[in-house]
């Protein structure tokens, strides 16, 4: 395969950035959820829901 | 697994910003990425001119198209904030802007990486699409910078909304630049999609990539929206606590004769005895 280095960098950075941003979103959400009363946390899955 | 709703006030604490919808969206996105890698690297044919470098098209074009979508959503949300003062749409605008800036940055990056083997350079200031895309990126970074400033949130939202609309005006310029400035020396070719010169499997893989990245973008925007929602709740909660404390202090001051007259709070409810006691205890 030609240009493999360019392809790996391009695809790797794109998927890596999206992955890191996604993890960051999840972490920010989990940090914030503890500061908000449950009845104001609309739309979100509860611990009981996951059991 | 079910999700809570606005009417569900059972007091069970959520674990994060996820829901059943985002679970399935995220799962579909992850599975899609795996299939896209297989299609992009092993199934789609190499190009006669670009050889395997053409495989960058499967991420570069979808990410670029979704940049336009994200910033268009920001513009719509900005207009509706300015027009209706809709907090919901303002939050949508912010969510789309943050995801859009990331996609726009990736568009510039993947374009540069693709440009080196095909054009012989990572960047050319004479290429109108490159420069207009960079301008779009900087405008929307400015949008996020304004949103991150300290100050009245409504004022900042209004200023950012103006920037968001200016950014959206740039979208058709970016998109049509290869046609409008075709007489100039420009590296970008006209749209491969509308020219119809893509092979079937190449075109299919690119459209599949568009679907995969759309799914991922929607997942990220939903989570980002919910984070903004929570941040707003925290902010309003802090403000509410501060107001109650201030009212309690004022009530104590009047009751103990430190303040004359009836300078009691006009806002909302009166502080309870427990709140007054708490203020007294803290002194």
Coordinates of C-alpha atoms in Angstrom, one line a residue:
Chain A
X1 CA 0.0 0.0 0.0
X2 CA 1.4 3.4 -1.0
X3 CA 1.4 6.5 1.3
X4 CA 0.7 4.3 4.3
X5 CA 2.4 6.8 6.7
X6 CA 0.1 9.6 5.6
X7 CA -3.0 7.4 5.8
X8 CA -2.1 6.2 9.3
X9 CA -1.5 9.7 10.6
X10 CA -4.6 11.1 9.0
X11 CA -6.9 8.4 10.1
X12 CA -5.2 7.9 13.5
X13 CA -5.3 11.5 14.5
X14 CA -9.0 11.9 13.3
X15 CA -10.3 8.9 15.2
X16 CA -8.0 9.6 18.2
X17 CA -9.2 13.2 18.6
X18 CA -12.9 12.1 18.3
X19 CA -12.2 9.3 20.8
X20 CA -10.5 11.6 23.3
X21 CA -13.2 14.3 23.0
X22 CA -15.9 11.6 23.6
X23 CA -14.2 10.4 26.7
X24 CA -13.8 14.0 27.9
X25 CA -17.5 14.6 27.3
X26 CA -18.4 11.5 29.4
X27 CA -16.1 12.6 32.2
X28 CA -17.4 16.2 32.3
X29 CA -21.0 14.8 32.5
X30 CA -20.1 12.5 35.4
X31 CA -18.4 15.3 37.2
X32 CA -21.4 17.6 36.8
X33 CA -24.2 15.1 37.6
X34 CA -23.3 15.0 41.2
X35 CA -23.8 18.7 41.6
X36 CA -27.4 18.7 40.3
X37 CA -30.5 17.4 42.0
X38 CA -31.8 14.2 40.4
X39 CA -35.1 15.8 39.4
X40 CA -33.2 18.3 37.3
X41 CA -31.1 15.8 35.5
X42 CA -33.5 15.3 32.6
X43 CA -33.1 12.6 30.0
X44 CA -30.2 10.8 31.6
X45 CA -29.8 7.1 32.6
X46 CA -29.9 6.4 36.3
X47 CA -28.0 3.8 38.2
X48 CA -31.2 1.9 38.8
X49 CA -31.9 1.9 35.1
X50 CA -28.7 0.1 34.4
X51 CA -29.4 -2.8 36.9
Chain B
X1 CA -32.5 0.2 30.7
X2 CA -34.8 3.2 30.5
X3 CA -34.3 6.9 30.7
X4 CA -35.5 9.5 33.1
X5 CA -37.8 12.3 31.9
X6 CA -38.7 15.7 33.0
X7 CA -41.6 14.2 34.9
X8 CA -39.6 11.5 36.6
X9 CA -38.7 13.0 39.9
X10 CA -38.1 9.8 41.9
X11 CA -34.8 11.2 43.2
X12 CA -32.7 8.4 41.7
X13 CA -29.4 10.0 40.6
X14 CA -28.3 9.6 37.0
X15 CA -24.7 8.4 36.5
X16 CA -23.8 10.8 33.7
X17 CA -25.2 12.3 30.5
X18 CA -25.9 9.0 28.8
X19 CA -29.2 7.6 27.9
X20 CA -30.6 4.7 25.9
X21 CA -30.6 6.8 22.8
X22 CA -26.9 7.8 23.2
X23 CA -26.0 4.2 24.1
X24 CA -27.3 2.9 20.8
X25 CA -26.0 5.9 18.8
X26 CA -22.5 5.4 20.3
X27 CA -22.6 1.6 19.7
X28 CA -23.7 2.2 16.1
X29 CA -20.9 4.8 15.6
X30 CA -18.2 2.5 17.0
X31 CA -19.3 -0.4 14.9
X32 CA -19.5 1.9 11.9
X33 CA -15.9 3.1 12.5
X34 CA -14.7 -0.6 12.4
X35 CA -16.6 -1.2 9.1
X36 CA -15.3 2.0 7.7
X37 CA -11.7 1.1 8.4
X38 CA -12.2 -2.3 6.7
X39 CA -14.0 -0.7 3.7
X40 CA -11.6 2.2 3.4
X41 CA -8.3 0.3 3.7
X42 CA -9.2 -3.1 2.2
X43 CA -12.3 -3.0 0.0
X44 CA -12.2 0.3 -1.8
X45 CA -9.9 0.4 -4.8
X46 CA -6.8 2.6 -5.1
X47 CA -7.0 5.5 -7.5
X48 CA -5.2 5.6 -10.9
X49 CA -3.7 9.0 -10.2
X50 CA -3.4 9.2 -6.4
X51 CA -2.9 5.5 -5.7
X52 CA -3.7 4.7 -2.0
X53 CA -3.6 8.4 -0.9
X54 CA -7.2 8.6 -2.2
X55 CA -8.3 6.7 1.0
X56 CA -8.1 10.0 2.8
X57 CA -11.3 10.9 1.0
X58 CA -13.2 8.6 3.3
X59 CA -12.6 10.8 6.4
X60 CA -11.7 14.2 4.9
X61 CA -14.9 14.7 2.9
X62 CA -17.4 13.5 5.6
X63 CA -15.6 15.6 8.3
X64 CA -15.7 18.7 6.0
X65 CA -19.3 18.2 5.1
X66 CA -20.3 17.8 8.8
X67 CA -18.4 21.0 9.6
X68 CA -20.8 22.8 7.4
X69 CA -23.7 21.1 9.1
X70 CA -22.5 21.8 12.6
X71 CA -21.9 25.5 11.9
X72 CA -25.2 25.8 10.1
X73 CA -26.9 24.5 13.3
X74 CA -25.0 27.0 15.3
X75 CA -26.3 29.8 13.0
X76 CA -29.9 28.6 13.4
X77 CA -29.5 28.4 17.1
X78 CA -28.0 31.8 17.2
X79 CA -30.8 33.4 15.2
X80 CA -33.4 31.8 17.5
X81 CA -31.6 33.0 20.6
X82 CA -31.5 36.5 19.2
X83 CA -35.1 36.4 18.0
X84 CA -36.9 34.3 20.7
X85 CA -34.3 34.3 23.5
X86 CA -34.6 30.6 23.4
X87 CA -32.2 29.1 26.0
X88 CA -32.7 25.6 24.4
X89 CA -31.6 26.8 21.0
X90 CA -28.7 28.8 22.5
X91 CA -27.5 25.6 24.1
X92 CA -27.9 23.7 20.8
X93 CA -25.8 26.4 19.1
X94 CA -23.0 26.1 21.7
X95 CA -23.0 22.3 21.4
X96 CA -22.8 22.4 17.6
X97 CA -20.1 25.0 17.7
X98 CA -17.8 23.0 19.9
X99 CA -18.2 19.8 17.9
X100 CA -18.0 21.9 14.7
X101 CA -14.7 23.5 15.7
X102 CA -13.2 20.0 16.3
X103 CA -14.5 18.8 12.9
X104 CA -13.2 21.9 11.2
X105 CA -9.8 21.4 12.8
X106 CA -9.8 17.8 11.6
X107 CA -10.8 19.0 8.1
X108 CA -7.8 21.3 7.9
X109 CA -5.5 18.6 9.4
X110 CA -6.6 15.7 7.1
X111 CA -6.6 18.1 4.1
X112 CA -3.0 19.0 4.8
X113 CA -2.0 15.4 5.3
X114 CA -3.7 14.5 2.0
X115 CA -2.2 17.4 0.2
X116 CA 1.4 16.4 0.8
X117 CA 1.4 13.3 -1.3
X118 CA -1.1 14.6 -3.9
X119 CA -0.1 18.3 -4.3
X120 CA 3.4 18.1 -3.0
X121 CA 2.7 20.6 -0.1
X122 CA 0.9 20.6 3.2
X123 CA -0.4 24.1 2.7
X124 CA -0.8 26.8 0.1
X125 CA -1.9 30.3 0.9
X126 CA -3.0 30.8 -2.7
X127 CA -5.7 28.1 -2.4
X128 CA -8.9 29.9 -1.7
X129 CA -10.7 27.0 0.0
X130 CA -7.8 26.4 2.4
X131 CA -7.7 30.0 3.4
X132 CA -11.5 30.4 3.7
X133 CA -11.7 27.2 5.8
X134 CA -9.0 28.6 8.1
X135 CA -10.9 31.8 8.4
X136 CA -14.1 29.8 9.3
X137 CA -12.2 27.9 11.9
X138 CA -10.8 31.0 13.5
X139 CA -14.2 32.7 13.6
X140 CA -15.8 29.8 15.4
X141 CA -12.8 29.5 17.8
X142 CA -13.7 33.1 18.5
X143 CA -17.3 32.0 19.2
X144 CA -16.1 29.5 21.8
X145 CA -13.7 32.0 23.3
X146 CA -16.5 34.5 23.9
X147 CA -18.7 31.8 25.4
X148 CA -15.9 30.9 27.9
X149 CA -15.5 34.5 29.2
X150 CA -16.7 35.5 32.6
X151 CA -19.7 37.7 32.7
X152 CA -23.5 37.8 32.2
X153 CA -24.4 34.6 30.3
X154 CA -27.2 36.3 28.3
X155 CA -24.8 39.0 27.1
X156 CA -22.1 36.6 26.2
X157 CA -24.7 34.4 24.4
X158 CA -25.8 37.4 22.4
X159 CA -22.3 38.4 21.4
X160 CA -21.4 34.8 20.5
X161 CA -24.6 34.5 18.4
X162 CA -23.5 37.4 16.2
X163 CA -20.2 35.6 15.7
X164 CA -22.0 32.4 14.9
X165 CA -24.1 34.0 12.2
X166 CA -21.0 35.7 10.7
X167 CA -19.3 32.3 10.6
X168 CA -22.3 30.7 8.8
X169 CA -22.1 33.4 6.1
X170 CA -18.6 32.1 5.4
X171 CA -19.9 28.5 4.8
X172 CA -21.2 29.0 1.2
X173 CA -18.0 31.0 0.4
X174 CA -15.9 28.0 1.5
X175 CA -18.1 25.5 -0.4
X176 CA -18.3 27.4 -3.6
X177 CA -14.8 28.8 -3.6
X178 CA -13.5 26.2 -6.0
X179 CA -16.1 27.3 -8.5
X180 CA -16.1 31.1 -7.9
X181 CA -12.3 31.3 -8.0
X182 CA -11.7 28.6 -10.6
X183 CA -9.7 30.9 -12.8
X184 CA -7.1 31.4 -10.0
X185 CA -4.2 29.1 -9.4
X186 CA -5.9 26.7 -6.9
X187 CA -5.0 23.3 -5.7
X188 CA -8.4 22.1 -4.8
X189 CA -10.3 20.4 -7.6
X190 CA -14.0 20.9 -8.1
X191 CA -16.4 18.6 -6.2
X192 CA -15.6 14.9 -6.9
X193 CA -19.1 14.1 -5.7
X194 CA -21.0 16.2 -8.3
X195 CA -18.5 15.5 -11.1
X196 CA -19.4 11.8 -10.9
X197 CA -15.9 10.6 -11.3
X198 CA -15.8 8.4 -8.2
X199 CA -15.9 4.6 -8.6
X200 CA -18.9 2.8 -7.2
X201 CA -17.2 1.3 -4.1
X202 CA -15.3 4.5 -3.5
X203 CA -18.5 6.5 -3.6
X204 CA -20.3 4.0 -1.3
X205 CA -17.5 4.0 1.2
X206 CA -17.4 7.8 1.3
X207 CA -21.2 8.0 1.8
X208 CA -20.9 5.3 4.5
X209 CA -18.2 7.4 6.2
X210 CA -20.6 10.3 6.1
X211 CA -23.2 8.2 7.9
X212 CA -20.7 7.0 10.5
X213 CA -19.4 10.5 11.3
X214 CA -22.9 11.9 11.3
X215 CA -23.8 9.3 14.0
X216 CA -20.8 10.2 16.0
X217 CA -21.5 13.9 15.7
X218 CA -25.0 13.5 16.8
X219 CA -23.8 11.4 19.8
X220 CA -21.3 14.1 20.8
X221 CA -23.8 17.0 20.3
X222 CA -26.4 15.3 22.6
X223 CA -23.8 14.7 25.3
X224 CA -22.5 18.3 24.9
X225 CA -26.0 19.7 25.1
X226 CA -26.6 17.8 28.3
X227 CA -23.4 19.1 29.8
X228 CA -24.4 22.6 29.1
X229 CA -27.8 21.9 30.6
X230 CA -26.1 20.6 33.8
X231 CA -23.7 23.6 33.9
X232 CA -26.7 25.9 33.7
X233 CA -28.5 24.0 36.5
X234 CA -25.3 24.3 38.7
X235 CA -25.0 28.0 37.9
X236 CA -28.6 28.7 38.7
X237 CA -28.4 26.6 41.9
X238 CA -25.4 28.6 43.1
X239 CA -27.2 31.9 42.4
X240 CA -30.3 30.7 44.2
X241 CA -28.3 29.7 47.3
X242 CA -26.5 33.1 47.3
X243 CA -29.8 34.9 47.1
X244 CA -31.3 32.9 50.0
X245 CA -28.2 33.5 52.1
X246 CA -28.4 37.3 51.3
X247 CA -32.1 37.4 52.2
X248 CA -31.4 35.6 55.5
X249 CA -28.7 38.0 56.4
X250 CA -31.0 40.9 55.7
X251 CA -33.8 39.4 57.8
X252 CA -31.4 38.8 60.7
X253 CA -30.1 42.4 60.4
X254 CA -33.6 43.7 60.7
X255 CA -34.7 41.4 63.5
X256 CA -31.6 42.3 65.6
X257 CA -32.1 46.0 65.0
X258 CA -28.9 46.5 63.0
X259 CA -30.9 47.8 60.1
X260 CA -33.7 50.3 60.4
X261 CA -36.9 50.5 58.3
X262 CA -38.3 47.7 56.2
X263 CA -35.4 47.0 53.9
X264 CA -36.4 43.4 53.5
X265 CA -36.0 41.5 50.3
X266 CA -38.5 42.0 47.6
X267 CA -37.4 38.9 45.7
X268 CA -39.3 35.6 46.0
X269 CA -39.8 33.7 49.2
X270 CA -38.7 34.8 52.6
X271 CA -35.9 32.8 54.3
X272 CA -37.0 30.1 56.7
X273 CA -36.0 29.9 60.4
X274 CA -33.4 27.2 59.7
X275 CA -31.7 29.5 57.2
X276 CA -31.7 32.4 59.6
X277 CA -30.3 30.2 62.3
X278 CA -27.6 29.0 59.9
X279 CA -26.5 32.6 59.2
X280 CA -26.6 33.4 62.9
X281 CA -24.5 30.3 63.7
X282 CA -21.9 31.2 61.1
X283 CA -21.3 34.6 62.8

